[in-house]
Coordinates of C-alpha atoms in Angstrom, one line a residue:
M1 CA 2.3 -22.4 0.3
Q2 CA -0.1 -22.1 3.2
I3 CA 0.0 -19.3 5.8
S4 CA 1.1 -21.7 8.4
D5 CA 4.2 -22.5 6.4
L6 CA 5.4 -18.9 6.4
P7 CA 8.1 -17.5 6.4
Y8 CA 9.6 -19.0 3.3
P9 CA 12.7 -21.1 3.8
D10 CA 14.1 -19.2 0.9
P11 CA 12.2 -16.2 -0.7
G12 CA 14.2 -16.6 -3.9
V13 CA 16.1 -14.2 -6.1
P14 CA 13.7 -11.5 -7.4
D15 CA 13.6 -10.0 -10.9
A16 CA 14.2 -6.4 -9.8
R17 CA 14.8 -4.9 -13.3
S18 CA 11.5 -3.1 -13.2
G19 CA 8.2 -3.0 -11.3
P20 CA 6.2 -5.0 -13.8
R21 CA 8.9 -7.6 -14.0
F22 CA 8.9 -7.9 -10.2
L23 CA 5.1 -8.3 -10.1
L24 CA 5.4 -11.0 -12.8
W25 CA 8.1 -12.8 -10.8
L26 CA 5.9 -12.7 -7.7
G27 CA 3.0 -14.2 -9.8
R28 CA 5.2 -17.0 -11.2
G29 CA 6.3 -17.9 -7.6
Q30 CA 2.6 -18.4 -6.6
L31 CA 1.2 -20.3 -9.6
G32 CA -0.2 -23.0 -7.3
G33 CA -2.1 -20.6 -5.1
Q34 CA -3.3 -18.6 -8.2
L35 CA -4.6 -21.7 -9.8
K36 CA -6.5 -22.7 -6.6
S37 CA -8.0 -19.3 -6.4
L38 CA -8.9 -19.3 -10.0
C39 CA -10.7 -22.6 -9.8
W40 CA -12.7 -21.6 -6.8
G41 CA -13.4 -18.3 -8.5
M42 CA -14.7 -20.0 -11.6
L43 CA -17.0 -22.1 -9.4
H44 CA -18.3 -19.0 -7.7
F45 CA -18.7 -16.8 -10.7
G46 CA -19.9 -19.7 -12.8
G47 CA -22.7 -20.2 -10.3
V48 CA -23.5 -16.5 -10.5
A49 CA -23.5 -16.7 -14.3
G50 CA -25.8 -19.7 -14.3
L51 CA -28.3 -18.3 -11.9
P52 CA -30.2 -16.2 -14.5
Y53 CA -30.7 -19.2 -16.8
A54 CA -32.1 -21.3 -14.0
V55 CA -34.5 -18.5 -13.1
G56 CA -35.5 -18.2 -16.8
L57 CA -36.1 -22.0 -17.0
G58 CA -38.2 -21.8 -13.8
I59 CA -40.4 -19.0 -15.2
D60 CA -40.9 -21.0 -18.4
A61 CA -41.9 -24.0 -16.3
V62 CA -44.4 -22.0 -14.4
V63 CA -45.8 -20.5 -17.6
D64 CA -46.1 -23.9 -19.2
R65 CA -47.5 -25.4 -15.9
E66 CA -44.9 -28.2 -15.8
S67 CA -44.4 -29.1 -12.2
N68 CA -41.8 -31.8 -12.7
R69 CA -39.6 -29.4 -14.7
L70 CA -40.1 -26.8 -11.9
L71 CA -38.9 -29.2 -9.3
L72 CA -35.8 -29.9 -11.4
V73 CA -35.2 -26.2 -11.7
G74 CA -35.5 -25.9 -7.9
G75 CA -32.9 -28.6 -7.4
L76 CA -30.7 -26.8 -9.9
L77 CA -31.1 -23.5 -8.0
V78 CA -30.0 -25.3 -4.8
L79 CA -26.9 -26.6 -6.5
I80 CA -26.1 -23.2 -7.9
G81 CA -26.6 -21.6 -4.4
V82 CA -24.2 -24.2 -2.9
A83 CA -21.7 -23.5 -5.6
I84 CA -21.9 -19.8 -5.1
S85 CA -21.5 -20.0 -1.4
V86 CA -18.7 -22.6 -1.3
G87 CA -16.9 -20.9 -4.2
D88 CA -17.1 -17.5 -2.6
A89 CA -15.8 -18.7 0.8
M90 CA -12.9 -20.6 -0.7
L91 CA -12.1 -17.9 -3.2
H92 CA -11.8 -15.4 -0.3
R93 CA -9.7 -17.9 1.6
T94 CA -7.3 -18.6 -1.2
A95 CA -7.1 -15.0 -2.4
V96 CA -6.2 -13.7 1.0
T97 CA -3.6 -16.5 1.3
N98 CA -2.1 -15.3 -2.0
W99 CA -2.1 -11.7 -0.6
I100 CA -0.4 -12.6 2.7
T101 CA 2.1 -15.0 1.1
A102 CA 3.1 -12.4 -1.5
A103 CA 3.4 -9.7 1.2
A104 CA 5.5 -12.1 3.3
R105 CA 7.8 -12.9 0.4
V106 CA 8.4 -9.2 -0.3
Q107 CA 9.0 -8.4 3.4
Q108 CA 11.5 -11.3 3.6
L109 CA 13.3 -10.0 0.5
L110 CA 13.4 -6.5 2.0
A111 CA 14.7 -7.8 5.3
R112 CA 17.4 -9.8 3.6
K113 CA 18.4 -6.8 1.6
T114 CA 18.5 -4.6 4.7
A115 CA 20.7 -7.1 6.4
E116 CA 23.0 -7.3 3.4
L117 CA 23.4 -3.5 2.9
G118 CA 23.4 -2.5 6.6
S119 CA 23.7 1.2 7.2
A120 CA 24.6 1.8 3.6
L121 CA 20.9 1.3 2.7
T122 CA 19.8 4.6 4.1
R123 CA 22.6 6.4 2.3
R124 CA 21.3 5.2 -1.0
V125 CA 17.6 5.2 -0.3
A126 CA 15.8 7.7 1.9
A127 CA 14.7 6.3 5.3
G128 CA 11.1 7.4 4.6
E129 CA 11.0 5.5 1.3
V130 CA 12.3 2.3 3.0
V131 CA 9.5 2.6 5.6
A132 CA 6.9 3.2 2.8
V133 CA 8.1 0.2 0.9
S134 CA 8.1 -2.2 3.9
T135 CA 4.6 -1.1 5.0
G136 CA 2.1 0.4 2.6
D137 CA 3.8 -0.7 -0.6
V138 CA 3.9 -4.3 0.5
E139 CA 0.1 -4.3 1.0
K140 CA -0.5 -2.8 -2.4
I141 CA 1.7 -5.4 -4.1
G142 CA -0.1 -8.1 -2.3
W143 CA -3.5 -6.6 -3.3
F144 CA -2.6 -6.9 -7.0
V145 CA -1.3 -10.5 -6.6
E146 CA -4.5 -11.6 -5.0
A147 CA -6.8 -9.6 -7.3
V148 CA -5.4 -11.3 -10.5
S149 CA -7.2 -14.6 -9.9
R150 CA -10.5 -13.0 -9.0
F151 CA -10.3 -10.9 -12.2
L152 CA -9.6 -13.9 -14.4
A153 CA -12.6 -15.7 -12.8
A154 CA -14.7 -12.7 -13.4
V155 CA -13.7 -12.7 -17.1
F156 CA -14.6 -16.3 -17.3
S157 CA -18.1 -15.7 -15.9
I158 CA -18.6 -12.7 -18.3
V159 CA -17.7 -14.9 -21.3
L160 CA -19.9 -17.7 -20.0
V161 CA -22.9 -15.3 -19.7
C162 CA -22.3 -13.9 -23.2
V163 CA -21.9 -17.3 -24.9
G164 CA -24.9 -18.7 -23.0
L165 CA -27.1 -15.8 -24.1
M166 CA -26.0 -16.3 -27.7
F167 CA -27.5 -19.9 -27.5
Y168 CA -30.4 -19.1 -25.2
A169 CA -31.6 -15.9 -26.7
P170 CA -29.5 -15.1 -29.8
E171 CA -31.0 -11.6 -30.5
L172 CA -30.5 -10.4 -26.9
G173 CA -27.2 -12.2 -26.7
M174 CA -25.8 -10.2 -29.6
V175 CA -26.7 -7.0 -27.9
V176 CA -25.1 -8.1 -24.6
S177 CA -22.0 -9.5 -26.4
V178 CA -21.4 -6.1 -28.1
G179 CA -22.3 -4.0 -25.0
V180 CA -20.2 -5.8 -22.4
P181 CA -16.8 -5.1 -23.9
V182 CA -17.7 -1.5 -24.4
V183 CA -18.7 -1.2 -20.7
A184 CA -15.6 -3.1 -19.6
L185 CA -13.1 -1.0 -21.6
A186 CA -14.8 2.4 -21.4
S187 CA -12.6 3.5 -18.4
L188 CA -9.3 2.6 -20.1
P189 CA -8.7 6.1 -21.5
L190 CA -9.0 7.5 -18.0
L191 CA -6.6 5.1 -16.3
P192 CA -3.3 6.9 -17.4
R193 CA -4.5 10.2 -15.8
A194 CA -5.8 8.4 -12.7
T195 CA -2.4 6.6 -12.4
R196 CA -0.5 9.8 -12.7
R197 CA -2.6 11.4 -10.0
A198 CA -2.1 8.4 -7.8
D199 CA 1.6 8.5 -8.4
V200 CA 1.7 12.2 -7.3
Q201 CA -0.2 11.3 -4.2
R202 CA 2.2 8.5 -3.3
E203 CA 5.2 10.7 -4.0
K204 CA 3.9 13.4 -1.7
A205 CA 3.0 10.8 0.9
G206 CA 6.5 9.3 0.8
R207 CA 8.0 12.8 1.3
A208 CA 5.7 13.4 4.2
T209 CA 6.6 10.0 5.7
E210 CA 10.3 10.8 5.3
L211 CA 9.9 14.2 6.9
A212 CA 8.0 12.6 9.8
S213 CA 10.6 9.9 10.4
D214 CA 13.4 12.5 10.3
T215 CA 11.5 14.7 12.7
V216 CA 10.8 11.9 15.2
A217 CA 14.4 10.7 15.0
G218 CA 15.7 14.2 15.8
L219 CA 12.9 15.3 18.1
R220 CA 15.1 15.5 21.2
V221 CA 17.6 17.8 19.3
L222 CA 14.7 19.9 17.8
R223 CA 13.3 20.5 21.3
G224 CA 16.7 21.5 22.6
I225 CA 17.1 24.2 19.9
G226 CA 13.4 25.3 19.8
G227 CA 12.9 24.0 16.3
E228 CA 10.1 21.6 17.1
E229 CA 7.2 23.8 15.9
L230 CA 9.1 24.7 12.8
F231 CA 9.4 21.1 11.7
L232 CA 5.8 20.3 12.8
G233 CA 4.7 23.2 10.6
R234 CA 6.5 21.7 7.7
Y235 CA 4.9 18.4 8.3
R236 CA 1.5 20.0 8.5
E237 CA 2.1 21.6 5.1
A238 CA 3.3 18.3 3.7
S239 CA 0.2 16.6 5.1
Q240 CA -2.1 19.1 3.4
E241 CA -0.4 18.6 0.1
V242 CA -1.0 14.8 0.5
R243 CA -4.6 15.5 1.3
K244 CA -5.1 17.7 -1.8
A245 CA -3.4 15.1 -4.0
A246 CA -5.5 12.3 -2.5
V247 CA -8.7 14.3 -3.2
R248 CA -7.6 14.9 -6.8
S249 CA -6.8 11.2 -7.2
A250 CA -10.1 10.2 -5.6
R251 CA -12.1 12.4 -8.0
M252 CA -10.7 10.5 -11.0
W253 CA -11.3 7.1 -9.4
A254 CA -14.8 8.2 -8.5
L255 CA -15.4 9.1 -12.2
I256 CA -14.2 5.7 -13.2
S257 CA -16.5 4.1 -10.7
A258 CA -19.4 6.2 -12.0
I259 CA -18.7 5.0 -15.5
Q260 CA -18.7 1.4 -14.2
V261 CA -22.2 2.0 -12.8
V262 CA -23.8 4.2 -15.5
L263 CA -22.8 2.2 -18.5
P264 CA -24.0 -1.1 -17.2
G265 CA -27.2 0.6 -16.2
L266 CA -27.6 1.9 -19.8
L267 CA -26.9 -1.6 -21.1
L268 CA -29.5 -3.0 -18.8
I269 CA -32.1 -0.5 -20.0
T270 CA -31.3 -1.3 -23.6
V271 CA -31.7 -5.0 -23.0
V272 CA -35.0 -4.5 -21.2
W273 CA -36.4 -2.2 -23.9
Y274 CA -35.3 -4.3 -26.8
G275 CA -36.2 -7.6 -25.1
A276 CA -39.7 -6.2 -24.2
S277 CA -40.3 -5.3 -27.8
L278 CA -39.2 -8.8 -28.9
A279 CA -41.5 -10.4 -26.3
L280 CA -44.5 -8.3 -27.5
D281 CA -43.8 -9.5 -31.0
G282 CA -43.7 -13.1 -29.8
R283 CA -40.1 -13.6 -30.9
I284 CA -38.8 -14.6 -27.4
A285 CA -40.5 -16.1 -24.4
V286 CA -41.1 -14.3 -21.1
G287 CA -38.6 -16.6 -19.5
E288 CA -35.9 -15.7 -22.0
L289 CA -36.6 -12.0 -21.3
V290 CA -36.3 -12.5 -17.6
A291 CA -33.1 -14.6 -18.1
A292 CA -31.5 -11.9 -20.2
F293 CA -32.5 -9.2 -17.8
S294 CA -31.1 -11.2 -14.8
A295 CA -27.9 -12.1 -16.7
V296 CA -27.1 -8.4 -17.5
A297 CA -28.0 -7.5 -13.9
T298 CA -25.6 -10.1 -12.5
L299 CA -22.9 -8.9 -14.9
L300 CA -22.6 -5.7 -12.7
Y301 CA -20.8 -7.9 -10.1
P302 CA -18.0 -9.3 -12.2
L303 CA -17.6 -6.1 -14.1
R304 CA -16.5 -4.4 -10.9
H305 CA -13.4 -6.5 -10.9
F306 CA -12.3 -4.7 -14.1
E307 CA -12.2 -1.5 -12.0
E308 CA -10.5 -3.3 -9.1
I309 CA -7.7 -4.8 -11.3
A310 CA -7.1 -1.4 -12.9
M311 CA -6.8 0.2 -9.5
A312 CA -4.7 -2.6 -8.0
Y313 CA -2.2 -2.4 -10.9
S314 CA -2.1 1.4 -10.9
F315 CA -1.4 1.4 -7.2
S316 CA 0.9 -1.6 -7.1
R317 CA 3.1 -0.7 -10.2
P318 CA 4.9 2.2 -8.5
S319 CA 5.0 0.3 -5.3
A320 CA 6.7 -2.6 -7.1
Q321 CA 9.0 -0.2 -8.8
R322 CA 10.1 1.2 -5.4
A323 CA 10.5 -2.3 -4.0
A324 CA 12.5 -3.3 -7.1
R325 CA 14.8 -0.3 -6.7
V326 CA 15.6 -1.2 -3.1
L327 CA 16.0 -4.9 -4.0
S328 CA 18.3 -4.1 -6.9
L329 CA 20.9 -2.4 -4.7
T330 CA 24.1 -4.4 -4.2
R331 CA 26.6 -4.3 -1.4
T332 CA 29.3 -3.2 -3.8
D333 CA 29.8 -3.0 -7.6
T334 CA 31.0 -6.6 -7.6
A335 CA 27.6 -7.6 -9.0
E336 CA 28.6 -5.9 -12.3
R337 CA 31.8 -8.0 -12.5
P338 CA 31.8 -11.3 -14.4
E339 CA 30.7 -14.3 -12.3
Q340 CA 33.6 -16.1 -10.6
T341 CA 34.1 -19.6 -11.7
A342 CA 35.0 -20.9 -8.2
P343 CA 34.1 -19.6 -4.7
V344 CA 36.8 -17.6 -3.0
A345 CA 38.4 -19.5 -0.1
E346 CA 38.2 -17.9 3.3
P347 CA 41.5 -16.3 4.3
A348 CA 43.8 -18.0 6.8
A349 CA 43.5 -16.8 10.3
G350 CA 46.0 -14.1 11.4
G351 CA 46.0 -12.1 8.2
D352 CA 46.5 -8.3 8.0
L353 CA 43.7 -6.0 7.2
Y354 CA 44.7 -3.7 4.3
D355 CA 42.8 -0.9 2.5
P356 CA 44.4 -0.3 -0.9
R357 CA 42.5 2.9 -1.4
T358 CA 43.6 4.8 1.7
G359 CA 46.8 2.8 2.3
L360 CA 45.6 1.8 5.8
L361 CA 47.3 -1.3 7.2
A362 CA 46.1 -2.9 10.5
P363 CA 48.6 -5.6 11.3
A364 CA 47.2 -8.9 12.6
G365 CA 46.9 -9.2 16.3
R366 CA 47.6 -5.6 17.1
F367 CA 45.6 -2.6 18.4
T368 CA 45.5 0.0 15.7
A369 CA 43.9 3.4 16.1
V370 CA 43.0 5.6 13.2
V371 CA 42.7 9.4 13.3
C372 CA 40.7 11.1 10.4
G373 CA 39.7 14.5 11.8
D374 CA 36.5 14.3 9.8
P375 CA 33.8 12.2 11.7
D376 CA 31.9 11.6 8.5
L377 CA 34.9 10.2 6.7
A378 CA 35.7 8.1 9.7
G379 CA 32.3 6.5 9.6
R380 CA 32.5 5.8 5.9
L381 CA 36.0 4.3 6.4
A382 CA 34.7 2.1 9.2
E383 CA 32.0 0.7 6.9
R384 CA 34.5 0.2 4.1
L385 CA 36.7 -1.8 6.4
G386 CA 33.7 -4.0 6.9
G387 CA 33.3 -4.6 3.2
H388 CA 30.8 -1.9 2.5
A389 CA 31.1 0.5 -0.5
M390 CA 32.0 4.2 0.0
E391 CA 30.0 6.9 -1.7
E392 CA 30.8 8.1 -5.2
Q393 CA 31.3 11.7 -4.2
D394 CA 33.9 10.7 -1.7
A395 CA 35.9 8.9 -4.3
D396 CA 35.7 11.8 -6.6
R397 CA 36.8 14.1 -3.8
D398 CA 39.8 11.9 -3.1
G399 CA 40.8 11.9 -6.7
H400 CA 40.3 8.2 -7.4
A401 CA 38.2 8.6 -10.6
G402 CA 39.6 6.0 -13.2
Q403 CA 39.1 2.4 -13.6
V404 CA 41.6 -0.3 -12.7
Q405 CA 42.6 -2.8 -15.4
G406 CA 43.1 -6.5 -14.9
R407 CA 41.1 -8.7 -12.4
D408 CA 39.8 -5.7 -10.5
G409 CA 39.3 -3.6 -13.7
D410 CA 35.5 -3.7 -13.5
R411 CA 35.4 -2.2 -10.1
E412 CA 34.4 1.4 -10.5
A413 CA 36.5 4.1 -9.0
K414 CA 33.7 5.2 -6.8
D415 CA 34.4 2.1 -4.6
G416 CA 38.1 1.6 -5.3
P417 CA 39.8 -1.8 -4.7
S418 CA 38.2 -3.9 -2.0
V419 CA 39.6 -4.1 1.5
L420 CA 41.9 -7.1 1.8
L421 CA 42.0 -9.5 4.8
G422 CA 45.0 -11.8 4.6
G423 CA 45.3 -10.9 0.9
V424 CA 41.7 -11.9 0.1
A425 CA 39.2 -9.2 -1.0
L426 CA 36.2 -8.9 1.4
D427 CA 33.9 -8.1 -1.5
D428 CA 34.7 -11.5 -3.0
L429 CA 33.7 -13.5 0.1
E430 CA 30.3 -14.6 1.0
L431 CA 28.4 -12.0 2.9
G432 CA 28.0 -14.2 6.0
T433 CA 31.7 -15.0 6.0
A434 CA 32.8 -11.4 5.6
R435 CA 30.5 -10.4 8.5
R436 CA 31.8 -13.2 10.7
L437 CA 35.5 -12.2 10.1
V438 CA 35.1 -8.4 10.3
L439 CA 32.7 -6.8 12.7
V440 CA 32.0 -3.1 12.5
Q441 CA 30.3 -1.1 15.3
D442 CA 29.3 2.3 14.2
K443 CA 29.1 5.4 16.4
D444 CA 25.3 5.1 16.9
P445 CA 24.7 1.4 17.6
V446 CA 21.1 0.1 18.1
L447 CA 19.9 -2.0 21.0
L448 CA 16.8 -4.1 20.4
S449 CA 14.2 -4.6 23.1
G450 CA 14.5 -7.7 25.2
T451 CA 16.5 -9.0 28.1
L452 CA 20.2 -8.4 28.5
R453 CA 20.7 -12.1 28.1
E454 CA 19.0 -11.9 24.7
L455 CA 21.1 -8.9 23.7
F456 CA 24.2 -11.0 24.1
D457 CA 22.8 -14.0 22.4
V458 CA 24.7 -13.3 19.2
P459 CA 27.0 -15.5 17.0
S460 CA 30.4 -15.6 18.7
S461 CA 33.6 -17.6 19.0
G462 CA 32.7 -18.6 22.5
E463 CA 36.1 -17.5 23.8
V464 CA 34.7 -14.3 25.5
D465 CA 31.9 -14.6 28.0
S466 CA 29.4 -11.8 28.7
G467 CA 30.8 -11.1 32.1
S468 CA 34.3 -10.4 30.7
A469 CA 32.9 -8.2 28.0
L470 CA 30.7 -6.2 30.4
G471 CA 33.7 -5.7 32.7
A472 CA 35.9 -4.5 29.8
A473 CA 33.2 -2.1 28.7
Q474 CA 32.8 -0.8 32.3
C475 CA 29.1 -1.7 32.5
A476 CA 28.8 -2.2 36.3
D477 CA 26.6 0.9 36.8
V478 CA 24.5 -0.1 33.8
L479 CA 23.8 -3.5 35.4
D480 CA 22.8 -1.8 38.6
A481 CA 20.5 0.6 36.8
L482 CA 18.8 -2.3 34.9
L483 CA 18.4 -4.3 38.1
Q484 CA 16.8 -1.4 40.0
S485 CA 14.3 -0.7 37.2
A486 CA 13.4 -4.4 36.8
P487 CA 10.2 -5.8 38.4
D488 CA 10.2 -7.7 41.6
G489 CA 11.5 -11.2 41.4
V490 CA 14.3 -10.4 38.9
D491 CA 17.6 -10.9 40.8
D492 CA 19.9 -11.4 37.8
P493 CA 20.6 -8.3 35.8
M494 CA 21.0 -10.5 32.7
D495 CA 17.2 -11.1 33.0
A496 CA 16.4 -7.4 33.2
R497 CA 14.6 -6.0 30.2
I498 CA 15.9 -3.3 27.9
T499 CA 13.2 -1.0 26.3
E500 CA 13.1 -0.3 22.6
R501 CA 16.4 1.1 21.3
G502 CA 17.5 1.3 25.0
R503 CA 15.6 4.6 25.4
S504 CA 15.5 4.1 29.2
L505 CA 19.3 4.3 29.3
S506 CA 21.6 7.2 28.8
G507 CA 23.7 7.6 25.7
G508 CA 26.8 6.4 27.4
Q509 CA 25.1 3.4 28.9
R510 CA 23.8 2.4 25.5
Q511 CA 27.2 2.8 24.0
R512 CA 28.9 0.7 26.6
L513 CA 26.3 -2.1 26.3
A514 CA 26.8 -2.1 22.5
L515 CA 30.6 -2.3 23.0
A516 CA 30.2 -5.2 25.3
R517 CA 28.0 -7.0 22.7
S518 CA 30.7 -6.5 20.1
L519 CA 33.4 -7.8 22.4
V520 CA 31.3 -10.9 23.1
T521 CA 31.3 -11.8 19.4
D522 CA 35.1 -11.9 19.4
P523 CA 35.6 -11.6 15.6
E524 CA 38.9 -11.9 14.0
V525 CA 38.9 -8.2 13.2
L526 CA 36.9 -5.7 15.3
V527 CA 36.4 -2.2 13.9
L528 CA 35.0 0.4 16.4
D529 CA 34.0 3.9 15.4
E530 CA 34.2 6.3 18.3
P531 CA 33.2 3.6 20.9
T532 CA 33.6 6.0 23.9
S533 CA 32.3 9.3 22.6
A534 CA 29.5 9.5 25.1
V535 CA 31.4 8.6 28.3
D536 CA 33.5 10.6 30.7
S537 CA 37.3 10.6 30.6
H538 CA 37.8 8.4 33.7
T539 CA 35.5 5.7 32.3
E540 CA 37.0 6.1 28.8
A541 CA 40.5 5.4 30.2
R542 CA 39.3 2.2 31.9
I543 CA 37.5 1.1 28.7
A544 CA 40.6 1.7 26.7
D545 CA 42.5 -0.6 29.0
G546 CA 39.7 -3.2 29.0
I547 CA 39.6 -3.3 25.1
A548 CA 43.4 -3.6 24.9
D549 CA 43.5 -6.4 27.5
L550 CA 40.5 -8.4 26.2
R551 CA 41.5 -8.1 22.6
A552 CA 45.1 -8.9 23.1
G553 CA 46.4 -11.0 20.2
R554 CA 43.3 -10.1 18.1
T555 CA 43.2 -7.4 15.4
T556 CA 41.4 -4.3 16.6
V557 CA 40.9 -1.0 14.7
V558 CA 39.5 2.0 16.6
L559 CA 38.6 5.2 14.7
A560 CA 38.8 7.9 17.4
S561 CA 40.5 11.2 18.3
S562 CA 40.6 10.7 22.0
P563 CA 44.1 10.9 23.5
L564 CA 43.1 8.2 26.1
L565 CA 42.3 5.6 23.4
L566 CA 45.2 6.7 21.1
D567 CA 47.7 6.4 23.9
R568 CA 46.7 2.8 24.6
A569 CA 46.9 1.8 20.9
E570 CA 50.0 0.0 19.7
R571 CA 49.9 1.7 16.3
V572 CA 48.3 5.0 15.3
V573 CA 47.5 6.0 11.7
L574 CA 46.8 9.6 10.6
I575 CA 44.6 9.8 7.5
V576 CA 44.5 13.2 5.6
D577 CA 42.3 13.7 2.5
G578 CA 41.5 10.0 2.3
T579 CA 45.1 8.7 2.4
V580 CA 47.6 7.7 5.1
A581 CA 49.7 10.7 6.0
A582 CA 51.6 9.4 9.0
V583 CA 52.1 6.2 11.1
G584 CA 53.6 5.9 14.6
T585 CA 52.7 5.8 18.3
H586 CA 50.5 8.5 19.8
R587 CA 53.4 10.2 21.5
E588 CA 55.6 10.1 18.4
L589 CA 52.9 11.7 16.3
L590 CA 52.2 14.4 18.9
H591 CA 55.8 15.6 18.6
R592 CA 56.4 15.4 14.9
E593 CA 53.0 15.9 13.2
P594 CA 51.4 19.3 13.7
L595 CA 48.2 18.3 12.0
Y596 CA 47.8 15.2 14.2
R597 CA 48.5 17.4 17.2
A598 CA 45.8 19.8 16.1
V599 CA 43.2 17.1 15.6
V600 CA 43.9 15.4 18.9
T601 CA 44.6 18.3 21.2
R602 CA 42.2 20.7 19.4
E603 CA 44.9 23.3 19.0
T604 CA 44.2 26.4 16.9
D605 CA 46.5 27.5 14.1
E606 CA 47.9 30.3 16.2
E607 CA 48.6 27.9 19.1
Q608 CA 50.5 25.6 16.7
R609 CA 52.6 28.5 15.4
L610 CA 53.5 29.5 18.9
A611 CA 54.3 26.0 19.9
G612 CA 56.9 25.8 17.1
L613 CA 58.8 29.0 18.1
G614 CA 62.0 29.2 20.1
M615 CA 62.1 31.2 23.4
T616 CA 63.3 34.5 21.7
E617 CA 60.8 34.2 18.9
L618 CA 58.1 33.3 21.4
E619 CA 58.8 36.4 23.5
E620 CA 58.7 38.6 20.3
A621 CA 55.4 37.0 19.3
L622 CA 53.9 37.6 22.8
T623 CA 55.1 41.3 22.7
E624 CA 53.4 41.7 19.3
I625 CA 50.1 40.2 20.6
E626 CA 50.2 42.5 23.7
E627 CA 50.9 45.6 21.6
S628 CA 48.1 44.7 19.2
A629 CA 45.7 44.2 22.1

């Protein structure tokens, strides 16, 4: 895999059982790149290892006054120099390629998992952790993957030096062969403590990142209530904790680095002292002494890679663990059920949408409105209708804690039976198929930067054009605003650019553009969660008419409590405590369901009591109120 071939056509299925297993899976996926890097590394480090022997041979040639042998040694030094240069350049090239390709694979896997889980991801994993995994953790994982081949090449050169000295100068070779392993492994006892300190630093950094992302996301609200300085103060405290943890971690790694410098220095002194005594006794030649000295000196370079691989693994292991935790998340608990022997067929068009857990039924081709009273429950129900799992605590609260026997027996109660479309469970369908059939727009949709034309360039049936969708969503003023803010030469509002997340637009304008985008897709089932919460009542009434007209004959579910939307719906469902409590039209439920009336009209308990009294009882109640006042 070359950098020019990225992204991967298919990043594969990762082994996300643990961090080390995930790293091993990444390494196996890049065996070709690792072998290339290892070969170039062996050439580079082999040249470094052979340089001392060539220098020793040259000194012996000078001492013996053999010019021909000196010329041969000169040629050998030229070849070694070329090998070192070419090997170093290609080692760097291939190692960086391994780093980038590993990082790209992880980022593709994370992006695929994010698309699969949708908004359920941030309910299972903190937003700050997701940011940390997709940025800093990806780099650390790539660092370890590319450091492996350099480390193996360094080990090869160290073994080559030790074996060469055993043949070239056996007495000095024995000293070096014993001392090098001691130097290489001396820092191992310190690695667990250094790793723990590094883990503490990363944990604190992740919390600080999460706090920062939450603060930025709610900055406008914080400024409105005067809480900006309070949260900035908390972030300063978290930053100082990260700084202190980083200093403690750096001290330990500095100690390890010092050991990697001091011990090789002591080994070098030992070799020089012992070799000098051997040379004075005439037991070795001067060239052998210089070669041994040069060999030990050059070992300082490959020995540094022992420290690097230790640091890379210590930093990448928790990063890989966090990445594996995100990648191991599943859309539902269906991953724990036995594999199905045959793929589930797509349901026939025109099927009803039914939720066995709540009892909610949205008949095919009709406009159904759902009233929950609890905005959080409404949001989770909308996601469930799209095939996403609901949280465990919600299931416990609603009293669905057992397991179901039979085909669905392995579905845990926390998710309940899957939502059915035309009698087929959404959880059993391919993710792409389920998303194509059922589209869910949450209450806070996101607009990506780009032109309006690019915003509407989404998979769709082709039956609804952008103009009709924009008209139904009452976006005329939005188009005018975009055209006015567009640079000169832009005459078509579809070519006007939208800033990141649509920040240049108001909340109501963003909401209407997102609604128009959802209408353009024209899915078989469209689920809208509070699609008009940020617009005025006049615009809301026109949007309700536009949705009903444009979606005529298509299944539409709107979770809302606005009387304007509810009155336009063909069927209204009241959900209380997670189950269906009443079904009817808006006007029918207003007359016969006090709880529905309280949610929709915002009546107080006292107002409901007075509304249910007769004239005589009402006069008596008013008299009591006046007397108490």
